[in-house]
Coordinates of C-alpha atoms in Angstrom, one line a residue:
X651 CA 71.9 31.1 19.6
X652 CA 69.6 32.0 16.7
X653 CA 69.2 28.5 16.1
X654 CA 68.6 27.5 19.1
X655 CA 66.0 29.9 19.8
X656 CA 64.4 28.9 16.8
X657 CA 64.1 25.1 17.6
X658 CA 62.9 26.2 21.0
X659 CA 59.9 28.2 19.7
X660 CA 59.1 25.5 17.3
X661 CA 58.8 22.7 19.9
X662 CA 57.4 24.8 22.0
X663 CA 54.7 26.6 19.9
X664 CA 51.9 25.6 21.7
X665 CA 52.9 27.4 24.9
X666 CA 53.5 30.8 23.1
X667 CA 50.2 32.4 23.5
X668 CA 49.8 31.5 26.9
X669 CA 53.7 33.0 28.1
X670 CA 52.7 36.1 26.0
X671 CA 49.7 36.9 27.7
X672 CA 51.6 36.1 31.0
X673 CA 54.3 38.2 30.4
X674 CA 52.3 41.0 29.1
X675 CA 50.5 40.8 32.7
X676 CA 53.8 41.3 34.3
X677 CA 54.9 43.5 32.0
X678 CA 52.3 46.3 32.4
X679 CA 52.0 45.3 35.9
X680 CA 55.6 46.5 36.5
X681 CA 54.7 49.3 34.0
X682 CA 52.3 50.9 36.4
X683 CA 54.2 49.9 39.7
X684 CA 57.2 52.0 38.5
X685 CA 55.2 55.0 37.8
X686 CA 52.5 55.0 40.7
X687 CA 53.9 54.4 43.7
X688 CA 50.2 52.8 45.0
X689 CA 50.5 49.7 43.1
X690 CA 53.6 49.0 45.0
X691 CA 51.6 48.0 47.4
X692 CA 51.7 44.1 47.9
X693 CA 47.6 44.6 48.8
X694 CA 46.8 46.5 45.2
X695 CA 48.2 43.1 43.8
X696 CA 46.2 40.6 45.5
X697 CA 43.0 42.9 45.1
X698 CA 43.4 41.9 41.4
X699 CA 42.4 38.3 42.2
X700 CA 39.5 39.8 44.7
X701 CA 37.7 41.3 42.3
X702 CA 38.7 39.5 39.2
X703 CA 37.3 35.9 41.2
X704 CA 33.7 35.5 39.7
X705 CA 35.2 35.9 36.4
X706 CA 38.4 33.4 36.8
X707 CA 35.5 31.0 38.0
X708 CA 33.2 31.3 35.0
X709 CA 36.4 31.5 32.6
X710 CA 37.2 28.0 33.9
X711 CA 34.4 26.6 32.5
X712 CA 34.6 28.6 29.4
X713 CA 37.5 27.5 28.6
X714 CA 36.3 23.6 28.1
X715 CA 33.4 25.2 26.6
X716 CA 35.3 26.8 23.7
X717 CA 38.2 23.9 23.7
X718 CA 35.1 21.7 22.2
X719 CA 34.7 24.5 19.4
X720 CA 31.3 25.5 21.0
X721 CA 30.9 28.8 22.7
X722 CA 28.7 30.0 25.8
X723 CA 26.8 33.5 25.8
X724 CA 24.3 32.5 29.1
X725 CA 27.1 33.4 32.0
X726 CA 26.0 36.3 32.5
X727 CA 22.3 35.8 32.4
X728 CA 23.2 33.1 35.1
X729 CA 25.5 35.4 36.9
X730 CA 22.4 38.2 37.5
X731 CA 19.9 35.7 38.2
X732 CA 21.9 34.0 40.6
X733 CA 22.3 37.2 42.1
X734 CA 18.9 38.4 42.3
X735 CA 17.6 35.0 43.6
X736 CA 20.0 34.3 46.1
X737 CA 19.3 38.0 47.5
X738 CA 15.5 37.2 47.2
X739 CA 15.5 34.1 49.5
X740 CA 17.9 35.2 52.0
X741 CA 15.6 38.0 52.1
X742 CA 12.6 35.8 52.6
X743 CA 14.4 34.2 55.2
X744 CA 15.7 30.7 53.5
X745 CA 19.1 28.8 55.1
X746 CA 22.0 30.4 53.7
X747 CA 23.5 27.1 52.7
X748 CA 20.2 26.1 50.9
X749 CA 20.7 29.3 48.9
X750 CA 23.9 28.3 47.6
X751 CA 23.0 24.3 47.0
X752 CA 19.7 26.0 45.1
X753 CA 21.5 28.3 43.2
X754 CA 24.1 26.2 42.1
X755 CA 21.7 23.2 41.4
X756 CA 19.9 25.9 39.2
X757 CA 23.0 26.7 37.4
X758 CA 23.6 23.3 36.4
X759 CA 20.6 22.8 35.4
X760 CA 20.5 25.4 33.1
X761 CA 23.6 24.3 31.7
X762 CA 22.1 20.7 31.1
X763 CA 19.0 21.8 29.4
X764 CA 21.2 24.3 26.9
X765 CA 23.3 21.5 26.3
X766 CA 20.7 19.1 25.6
X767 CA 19.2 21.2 22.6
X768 CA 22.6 21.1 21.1
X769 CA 23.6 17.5 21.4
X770 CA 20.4 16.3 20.7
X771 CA 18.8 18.9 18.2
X772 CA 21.8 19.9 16.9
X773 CA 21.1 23.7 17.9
X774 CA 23.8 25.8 17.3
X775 CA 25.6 27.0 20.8
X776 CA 25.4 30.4 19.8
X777 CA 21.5 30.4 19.5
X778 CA 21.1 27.5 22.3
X779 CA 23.4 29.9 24.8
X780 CA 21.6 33.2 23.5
X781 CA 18.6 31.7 24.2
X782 CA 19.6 30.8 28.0
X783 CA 21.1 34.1 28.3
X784 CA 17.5 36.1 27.5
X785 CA 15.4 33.5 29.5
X786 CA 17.9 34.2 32.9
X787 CA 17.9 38.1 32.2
X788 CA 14.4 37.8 32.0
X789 CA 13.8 36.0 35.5
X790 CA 15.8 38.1 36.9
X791 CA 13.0 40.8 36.3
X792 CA 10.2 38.5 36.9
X793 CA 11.9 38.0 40.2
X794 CA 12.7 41.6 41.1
X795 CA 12.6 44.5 39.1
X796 CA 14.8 46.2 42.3
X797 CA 18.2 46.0 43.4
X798 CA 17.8 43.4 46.9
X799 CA 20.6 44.1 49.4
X800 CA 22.3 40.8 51.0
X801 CA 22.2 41.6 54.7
X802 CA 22.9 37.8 55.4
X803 CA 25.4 36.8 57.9
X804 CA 26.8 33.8 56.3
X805 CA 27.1 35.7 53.1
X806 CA 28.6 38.6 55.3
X807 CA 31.4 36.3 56.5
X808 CA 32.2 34.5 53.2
X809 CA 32.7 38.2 51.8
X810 CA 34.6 40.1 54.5
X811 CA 36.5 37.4 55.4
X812 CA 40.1 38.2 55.2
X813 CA 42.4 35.0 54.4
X814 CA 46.2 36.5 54.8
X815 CA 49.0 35.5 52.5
X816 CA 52.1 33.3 54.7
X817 CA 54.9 34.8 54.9
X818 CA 53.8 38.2 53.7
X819 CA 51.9 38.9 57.0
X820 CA 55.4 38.9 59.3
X821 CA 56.9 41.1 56.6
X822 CA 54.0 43.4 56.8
X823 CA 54.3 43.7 60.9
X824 CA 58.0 44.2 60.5
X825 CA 57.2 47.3 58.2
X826 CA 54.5 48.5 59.9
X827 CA 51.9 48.5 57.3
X828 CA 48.8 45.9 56.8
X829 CA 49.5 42.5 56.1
X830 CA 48.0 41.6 52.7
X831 CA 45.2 39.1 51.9
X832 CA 42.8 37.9 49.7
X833 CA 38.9 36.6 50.0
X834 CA 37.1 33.1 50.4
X835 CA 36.0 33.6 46.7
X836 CA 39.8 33.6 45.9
X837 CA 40.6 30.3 47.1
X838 CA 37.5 28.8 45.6
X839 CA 38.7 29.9 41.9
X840 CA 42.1 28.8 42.4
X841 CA 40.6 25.6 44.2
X842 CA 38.2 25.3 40.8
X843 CA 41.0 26.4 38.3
X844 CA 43.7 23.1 39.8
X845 CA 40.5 20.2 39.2
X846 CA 39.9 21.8 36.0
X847 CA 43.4 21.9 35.0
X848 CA 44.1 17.9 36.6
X849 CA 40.9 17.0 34.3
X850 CA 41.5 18.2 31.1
X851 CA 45.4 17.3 31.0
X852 CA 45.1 13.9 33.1
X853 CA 41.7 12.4 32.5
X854 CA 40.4 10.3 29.9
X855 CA 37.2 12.9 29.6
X856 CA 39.9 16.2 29.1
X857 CA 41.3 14.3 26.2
X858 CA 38.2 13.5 25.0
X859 CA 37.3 17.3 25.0
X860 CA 40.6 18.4 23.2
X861 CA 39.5 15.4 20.4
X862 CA 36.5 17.1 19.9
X863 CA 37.4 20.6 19.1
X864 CA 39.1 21.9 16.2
X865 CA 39.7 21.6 12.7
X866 CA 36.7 23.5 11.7
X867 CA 34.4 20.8 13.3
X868 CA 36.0 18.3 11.9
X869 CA 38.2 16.5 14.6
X870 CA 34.1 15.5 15.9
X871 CA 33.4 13.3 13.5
X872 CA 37.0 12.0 14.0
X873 CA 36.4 11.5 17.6
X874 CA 32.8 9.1 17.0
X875 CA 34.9 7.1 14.8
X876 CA 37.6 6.6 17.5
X877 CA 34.5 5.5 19.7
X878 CA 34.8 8.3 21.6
X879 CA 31.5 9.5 23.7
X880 CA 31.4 12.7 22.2
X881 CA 27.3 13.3 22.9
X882 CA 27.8 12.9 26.7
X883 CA 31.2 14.6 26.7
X884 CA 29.7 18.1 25.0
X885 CA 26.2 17.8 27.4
X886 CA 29.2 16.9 30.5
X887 CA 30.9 20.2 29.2
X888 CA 28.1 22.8 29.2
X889 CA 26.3 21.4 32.4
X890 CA 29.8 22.3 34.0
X891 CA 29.8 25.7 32.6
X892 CA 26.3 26.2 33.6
X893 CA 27.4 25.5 38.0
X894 CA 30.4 27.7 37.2
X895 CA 28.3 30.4 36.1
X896 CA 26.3 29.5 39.5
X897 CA 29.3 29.7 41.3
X898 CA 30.3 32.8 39.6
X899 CA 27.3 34.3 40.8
X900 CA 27.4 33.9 44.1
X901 CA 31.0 34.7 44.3
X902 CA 29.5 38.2 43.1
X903 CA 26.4 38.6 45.2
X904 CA 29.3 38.2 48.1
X905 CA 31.5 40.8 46.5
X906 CA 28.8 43.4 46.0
X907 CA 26.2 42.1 48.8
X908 CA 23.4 42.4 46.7
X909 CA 21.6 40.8 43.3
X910 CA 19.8 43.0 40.4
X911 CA 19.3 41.9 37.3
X912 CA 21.6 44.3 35.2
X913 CA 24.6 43.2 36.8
X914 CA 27.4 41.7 34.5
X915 CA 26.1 42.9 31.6
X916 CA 28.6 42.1 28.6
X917 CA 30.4 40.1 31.7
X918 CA 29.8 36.8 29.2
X919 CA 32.4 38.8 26.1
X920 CA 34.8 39.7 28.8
X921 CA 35.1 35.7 29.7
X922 CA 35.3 34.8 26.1
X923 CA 38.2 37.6 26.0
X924 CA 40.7 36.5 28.7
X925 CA 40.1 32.6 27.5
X926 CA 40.8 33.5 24.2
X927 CA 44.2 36.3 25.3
X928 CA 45.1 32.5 27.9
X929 CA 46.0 31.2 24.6
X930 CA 42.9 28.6 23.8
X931 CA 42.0 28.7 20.2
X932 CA 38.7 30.0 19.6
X933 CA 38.0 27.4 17.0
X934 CA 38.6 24.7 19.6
X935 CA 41.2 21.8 20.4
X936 CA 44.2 24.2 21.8
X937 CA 44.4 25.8 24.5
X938 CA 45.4 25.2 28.3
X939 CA 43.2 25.9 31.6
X940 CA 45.9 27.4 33.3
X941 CA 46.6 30.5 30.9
X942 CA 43.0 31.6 31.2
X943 CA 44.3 33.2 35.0
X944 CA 46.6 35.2 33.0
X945 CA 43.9 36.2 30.6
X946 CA 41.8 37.5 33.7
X947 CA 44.8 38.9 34.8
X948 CA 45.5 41.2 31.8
X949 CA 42.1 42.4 32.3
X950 CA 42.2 43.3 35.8
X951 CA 45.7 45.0 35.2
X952 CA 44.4 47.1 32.3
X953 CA 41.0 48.1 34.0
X954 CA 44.0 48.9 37.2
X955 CA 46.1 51.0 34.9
X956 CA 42.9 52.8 33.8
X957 CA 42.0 53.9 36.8
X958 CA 45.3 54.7 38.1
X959 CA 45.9 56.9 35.0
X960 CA 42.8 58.7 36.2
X961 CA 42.6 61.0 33.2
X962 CA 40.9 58.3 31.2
X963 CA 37.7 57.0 30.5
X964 CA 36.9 52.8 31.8
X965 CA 35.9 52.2 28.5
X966 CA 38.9 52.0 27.6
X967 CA 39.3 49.1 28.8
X968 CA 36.9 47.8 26.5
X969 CA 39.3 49.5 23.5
X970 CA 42.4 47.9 25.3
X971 CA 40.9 44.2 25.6
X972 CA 39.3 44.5 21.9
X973 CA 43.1 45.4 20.4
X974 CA 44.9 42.6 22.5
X975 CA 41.8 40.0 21.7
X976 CA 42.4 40.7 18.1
X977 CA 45.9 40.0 18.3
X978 CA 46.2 37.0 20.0
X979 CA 43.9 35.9 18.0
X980 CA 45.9 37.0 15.1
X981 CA 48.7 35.2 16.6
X982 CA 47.1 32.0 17.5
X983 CA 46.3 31.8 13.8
X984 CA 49.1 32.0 12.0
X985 CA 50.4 30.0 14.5
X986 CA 48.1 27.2 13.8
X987 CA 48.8 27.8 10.0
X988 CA 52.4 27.2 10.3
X989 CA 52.3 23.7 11.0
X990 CA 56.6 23.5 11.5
X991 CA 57.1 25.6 8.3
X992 CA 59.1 29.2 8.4
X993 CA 57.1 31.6 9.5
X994 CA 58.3 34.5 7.1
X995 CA 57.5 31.8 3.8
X996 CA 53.7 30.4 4.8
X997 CA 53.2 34.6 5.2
X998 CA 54.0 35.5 2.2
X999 CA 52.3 32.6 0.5
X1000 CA 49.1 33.4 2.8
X1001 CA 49.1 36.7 1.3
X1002 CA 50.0 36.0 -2.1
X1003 CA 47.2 33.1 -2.0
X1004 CA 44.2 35.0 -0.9
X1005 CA 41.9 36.5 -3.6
X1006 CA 42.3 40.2 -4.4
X1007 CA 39.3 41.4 -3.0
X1008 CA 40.4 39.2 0.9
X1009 CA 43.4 41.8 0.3
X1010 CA 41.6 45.2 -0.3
X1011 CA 38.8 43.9 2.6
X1012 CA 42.0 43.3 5.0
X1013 CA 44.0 45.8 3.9
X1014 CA 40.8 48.7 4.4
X1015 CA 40.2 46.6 8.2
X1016 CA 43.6 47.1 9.3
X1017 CA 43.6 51.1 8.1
X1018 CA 40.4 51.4 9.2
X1019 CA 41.1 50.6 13.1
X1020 CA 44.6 52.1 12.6
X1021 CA 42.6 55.8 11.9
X1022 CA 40.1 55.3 14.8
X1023 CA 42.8 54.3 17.4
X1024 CA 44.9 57.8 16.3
X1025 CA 41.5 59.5 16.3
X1026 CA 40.8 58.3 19.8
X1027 CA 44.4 59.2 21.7
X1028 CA 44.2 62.0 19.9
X1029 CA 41.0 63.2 21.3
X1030 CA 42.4 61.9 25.0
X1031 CA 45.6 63.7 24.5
X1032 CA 44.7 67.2 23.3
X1033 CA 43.4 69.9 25.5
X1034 CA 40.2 70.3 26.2
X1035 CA 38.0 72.3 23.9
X1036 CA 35.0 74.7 25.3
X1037 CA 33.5 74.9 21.8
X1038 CA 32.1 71.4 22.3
X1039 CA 28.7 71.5 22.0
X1040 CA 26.3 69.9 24.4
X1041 CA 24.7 67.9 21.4
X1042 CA 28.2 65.9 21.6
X1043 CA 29.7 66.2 24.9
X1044 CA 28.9 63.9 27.9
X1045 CA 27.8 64.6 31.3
X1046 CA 29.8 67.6 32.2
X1047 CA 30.6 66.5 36.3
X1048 CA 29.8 69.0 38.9
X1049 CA 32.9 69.6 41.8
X1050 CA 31.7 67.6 44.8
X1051 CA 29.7 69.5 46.9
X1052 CA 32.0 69.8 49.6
X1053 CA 30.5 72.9 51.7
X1054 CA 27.0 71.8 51.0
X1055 CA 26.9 68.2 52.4
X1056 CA 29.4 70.4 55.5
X1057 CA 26.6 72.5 56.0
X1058 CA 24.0 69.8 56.1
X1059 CA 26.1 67.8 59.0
X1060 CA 26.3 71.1 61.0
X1061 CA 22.5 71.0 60.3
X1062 CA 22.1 67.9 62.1
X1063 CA 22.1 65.5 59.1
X1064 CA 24.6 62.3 59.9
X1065 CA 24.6 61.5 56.6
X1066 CA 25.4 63.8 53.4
X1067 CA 25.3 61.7 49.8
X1068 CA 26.4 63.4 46.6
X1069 CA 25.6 61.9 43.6
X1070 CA 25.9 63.4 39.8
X1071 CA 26.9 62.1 36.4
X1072 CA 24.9 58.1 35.2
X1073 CA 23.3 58.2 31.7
X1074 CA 20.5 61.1 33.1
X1075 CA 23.7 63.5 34.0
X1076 CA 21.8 63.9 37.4
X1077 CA 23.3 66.3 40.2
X1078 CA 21.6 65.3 43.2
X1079 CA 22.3 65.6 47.1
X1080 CA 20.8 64.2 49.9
X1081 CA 20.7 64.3 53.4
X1082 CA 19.5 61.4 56.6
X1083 CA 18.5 62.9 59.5
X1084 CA 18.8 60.6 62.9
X1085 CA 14.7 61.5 63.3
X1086 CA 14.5 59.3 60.1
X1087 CA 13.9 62.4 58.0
X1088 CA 15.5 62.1 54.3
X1089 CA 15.9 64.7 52.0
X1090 CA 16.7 65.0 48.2
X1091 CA 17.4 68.0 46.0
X1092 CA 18.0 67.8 42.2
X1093 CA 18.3 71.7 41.4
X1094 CA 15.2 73.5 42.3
X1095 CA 13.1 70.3 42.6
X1096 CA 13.2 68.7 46.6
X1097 CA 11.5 65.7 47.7
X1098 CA 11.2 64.4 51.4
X1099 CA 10.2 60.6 52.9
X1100 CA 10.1 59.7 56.3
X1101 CA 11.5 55.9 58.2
X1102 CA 11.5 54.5 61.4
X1103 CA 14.7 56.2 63.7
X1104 CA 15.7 52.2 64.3
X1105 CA 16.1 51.9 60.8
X1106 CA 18.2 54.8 60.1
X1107 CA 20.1 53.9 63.1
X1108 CA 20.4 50.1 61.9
X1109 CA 21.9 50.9 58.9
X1110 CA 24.4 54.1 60.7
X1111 CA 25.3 51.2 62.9
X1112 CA 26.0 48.5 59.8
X1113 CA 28.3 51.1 57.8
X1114 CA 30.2 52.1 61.2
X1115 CA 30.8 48.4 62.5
X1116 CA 30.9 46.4 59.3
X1117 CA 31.6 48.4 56.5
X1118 CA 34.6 50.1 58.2
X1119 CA 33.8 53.8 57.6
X1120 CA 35.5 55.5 60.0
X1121 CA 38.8 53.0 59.5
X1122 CA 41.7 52.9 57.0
X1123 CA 39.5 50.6 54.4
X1124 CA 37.8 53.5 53.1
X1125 CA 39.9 55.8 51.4
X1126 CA 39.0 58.4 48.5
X1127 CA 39.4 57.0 44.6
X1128 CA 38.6 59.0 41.5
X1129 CA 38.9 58.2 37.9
X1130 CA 37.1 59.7 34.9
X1131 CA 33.7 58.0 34.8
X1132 CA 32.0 56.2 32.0
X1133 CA 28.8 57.5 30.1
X1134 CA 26.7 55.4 32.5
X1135 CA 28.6 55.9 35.9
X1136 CA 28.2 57.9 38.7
X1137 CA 30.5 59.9 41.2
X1138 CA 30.1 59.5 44.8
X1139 CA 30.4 61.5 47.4
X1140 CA 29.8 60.6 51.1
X1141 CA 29.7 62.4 54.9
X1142 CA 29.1 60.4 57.9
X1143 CA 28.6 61.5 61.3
X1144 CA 28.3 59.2 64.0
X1145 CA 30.0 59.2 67.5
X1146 CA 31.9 61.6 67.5
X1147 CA 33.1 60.8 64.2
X1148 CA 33.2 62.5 61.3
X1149 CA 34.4 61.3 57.5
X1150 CA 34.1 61.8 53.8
X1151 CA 35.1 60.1 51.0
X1152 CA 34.6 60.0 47.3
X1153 CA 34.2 57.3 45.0
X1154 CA 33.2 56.5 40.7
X1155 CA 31.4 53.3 39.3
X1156 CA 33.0 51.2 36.9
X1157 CA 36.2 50.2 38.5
X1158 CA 37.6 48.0 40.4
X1159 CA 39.6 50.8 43.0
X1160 CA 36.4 51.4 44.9
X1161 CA 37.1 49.7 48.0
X1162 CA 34.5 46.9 49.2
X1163 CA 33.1 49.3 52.0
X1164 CA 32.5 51.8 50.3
X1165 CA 29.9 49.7 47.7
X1166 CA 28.5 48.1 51.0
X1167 CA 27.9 51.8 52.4
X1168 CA 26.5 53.0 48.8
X1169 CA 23.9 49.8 49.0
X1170 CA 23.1 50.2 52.7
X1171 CA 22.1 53.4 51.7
X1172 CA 20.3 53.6 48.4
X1173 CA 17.3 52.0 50.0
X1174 CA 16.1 55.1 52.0
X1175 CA 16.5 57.4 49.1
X1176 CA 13.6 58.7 47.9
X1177 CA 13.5 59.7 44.1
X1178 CA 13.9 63.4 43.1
X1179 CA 13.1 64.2 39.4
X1180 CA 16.2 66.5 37.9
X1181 CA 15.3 70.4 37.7
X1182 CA 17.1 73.8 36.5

């Protein structure tokens, strides 16, 4: 059986890293469903694909990116200026499909012209997609310097839409309980991930693209002496990437129904992480399409796990995906260096080959992240200390203001926001009257602005009908916030009605109506300054 085993592993070496990652998906999956009994729920599941879609779209084209040994840092520059644009002429009144042929024309674009400075001047990607990623931040801002709302109702549509899952929706009936489904944005990743996997495994220009990458650079000047069109093939590559990170885009202006130019930011090391845990080598030439979905996956499920956990900070997501990128690329190295020797032997003559000082600097690595991870559960896992000083503590979050935002509704307000925490530690609450009188208090400071009764009524009317306030959709989801996040805390009144619900930045458990109610209202919010 041992032998066996260990013939399978050799033929099949290539396929390790990617059934790794996708059992570690599963795995902690099945982890979390056996302790919290809401990710049993066939809908938490699928909601991993809904808001993991823009990034399963740009990884696609990553992924051919870094299979040529090149590397792409302008996706998320692409991703918040398609954003901000698309929201900008929808705004201005421009056809809906014309936004998206524009945007994604733009995006490809883009993509040509970065790929141009490196086939033809021989820029390096890294500058050459740095570069890119500056210039679209920077338009975003020469665009809009404010967040623009999405009210279009195309854009609406291709959002809300709710595409159910055969066979799942009869067993749903029979049990009583919503049949699960996922969003248009869904099927267009999945639609995008089967042509890119039929063209780099069955098309002359996908085996072109695996000739080109690794071997330290080397296989490229292999591939112009096979007469290969290398040139055309790299400038093909990166013009791809750049209408994926179009595509990307717009998949999140439809999630979030609005474009700014801060979105996504560090959204392009998050692709490079789930291509790189999919199993393609980061040097280039090895890798498959297909296990970058389970690299998005792992993601999604970690960031899931965080927030299920509640006790814990989201970065730690970023801790969990740096470990886990480290060692699989770890693996996919010594994995390449084995070349159908015994593993155990080309270790130890690794090791015994490297110069003294590659040991100490490796050795001092590994104990070095070894005492920071301790350090950091350690701090998660003890009790809380009160002799923290403020100096070192983060934003200490206020209760919700429960009775205050009550007593505001009985005042005649039909809407009651509480917001505290973000990189300012604010602690503010504010109040919509149906007059079109807003209020805002930040401790002793208050500010007041007046709008139009039709708007106020507009936008009651948008968060009742569309958003689904008042229906199951918008439930209550806490997790410890990040530095930068907020905690929400919404009342509505309208009809009759009467609901509130609370909500944190930086996750993915916030339900889509509830970040279409937080941007429906943000515009009519007039700015308090913070006081004692």
């Amino acid at each position: 059986m041992k032998r066996w085993l260990g013939n399978f592993f050799a033929k099949n070496r290539k396929f390790i890293p990617m059934f790794s990652t996708a059992l570690l998906a599963l795995i902690a999956y099945g982890v979390g469903a056996y302790f919290f009994a809401g990710m049993r729920n066939p809908q938490v599941f699928f909601n991993l694909f809904r808001n993991s879609a823009h990034m399963l779209i740009s990884g696609v084209g990553m992924t051919l990116v870094i299979l040529t040994g090149g590397i792409d840092l302008s996706v998320s520059g692409v991703v918040a200026l398609t954003t901000v644009a698309s929201a900008v002429l929808l705004r201005e009144g421009v056809s809906p499909g014309l936004v998206i042929l524009l945007m994604l024309a733009m995006g490809t674009a883009l993509g040509a012209v970065m790929g141009a400075f490196i086939v033809k001047l021989k820029v390096q990607p890294f500058i050459a997609t740095l570069a890119g990623m500056w210039f679209a931040r920077g338009m975003c801002f020469f665009i809009s310097d404010d967040a623009v709302t999405i009210n279009d109702r195309v854009f609406q549509i291709i959002g809300k839409t709710k595409i159910l899952i055969p066979g799942l929706k009869e067993l749903a009936e029979a049990q009583g309980t919503a049949a699960p489904h996922i969003s248009i944005p869904v099927v267009v990743a999945f639609l995008l991930l089967g042509v890119a996997i039929f063209i780099a495994q069955y098309t002359r220009f996908g085996r072109t693209v695996y000739a080109i990458g690794g071997n330290e650079g080397r296989n490229e000047q292999s591939a112009r002496l096979m007469g290969l069109p290398v040139d055309q093939t790299k400038l093909l590559v990166y013009t791809f990437n750049g209408f994926c990170s179009a595509l990307a885009g717009l998949a999140f202006s439809v999630f979030v129904f609005s474009g700014h130019g801060l979105y996504a930011p560090g959204f392009e090391l998050d692709v490079i992480a789930s291509v790189v845990m999919g199993g393609t080598m980061l040097t280039g030439g090895s890798g498959y399409v297909f296990g970058t979905l389970f690299g998005v996956l792992v993601l999604a499920v970690t960031q899931a796990l965080i927030q299920f956990i509640g006790s814990l900070s989201s970065w730690w997501t970023k801790i969990v995906i740096g470990v886990l990128t480290l060692v699989f690329i770890g693996v996919q190295t010594v994995l390449s260096n084995r070349k159908g020797r015994r593993e155990t032997t080309q270790k130890a003559k690794g090791w015994q080959a490297m110069p003294m000082w590659q040991r100490l600097a490796l050795g001092f690595s590994a104990l070095a992240v070894l005492i920071l991870a301790v350090v950091s559960i350690t701090n998660q896992l003890r009790p809380a200390d009160t002799t923290v000083t403020p100096e070192i503590a983060a934003c200490e979050m206020p209760a919700f203001r429960e009775e205050e935002a009550s007593a505001l509704i009985q005042d005649g307000a039909i809407i009651a926001y509480h917001r505290a925490g973000g990189p300012d530690c604010v602690d503010e609450l504010y109040a919509i009257y149906p007059d079109g009188r807003v209020t805002g208090a930040a401790g002793t400071n208050t500010v007041e602005s007046q709008y139009e009764a039709a708007s106020i009524n507009q936008m009651l009317a948008t968060i009742s009908d569309e958003n689904g306030w008042f229906t199951d959709e918008i439930y209550s989801t806490y997790h410890t916030p990040c530095r930068q996040c907020y905690i929400h805390y919404i009342t509505i009144s309208h009809n009759g009605q009467e609901k509130a619900a609370t909500a944190v930045d930086g996750g993915t458990d916030m339900p889509p109506g509830y970040s279409l109610t937080l941007a429906a209202i943000r515009p009519f919010l007039p700015a308090v300054s913070p006081g004692q």
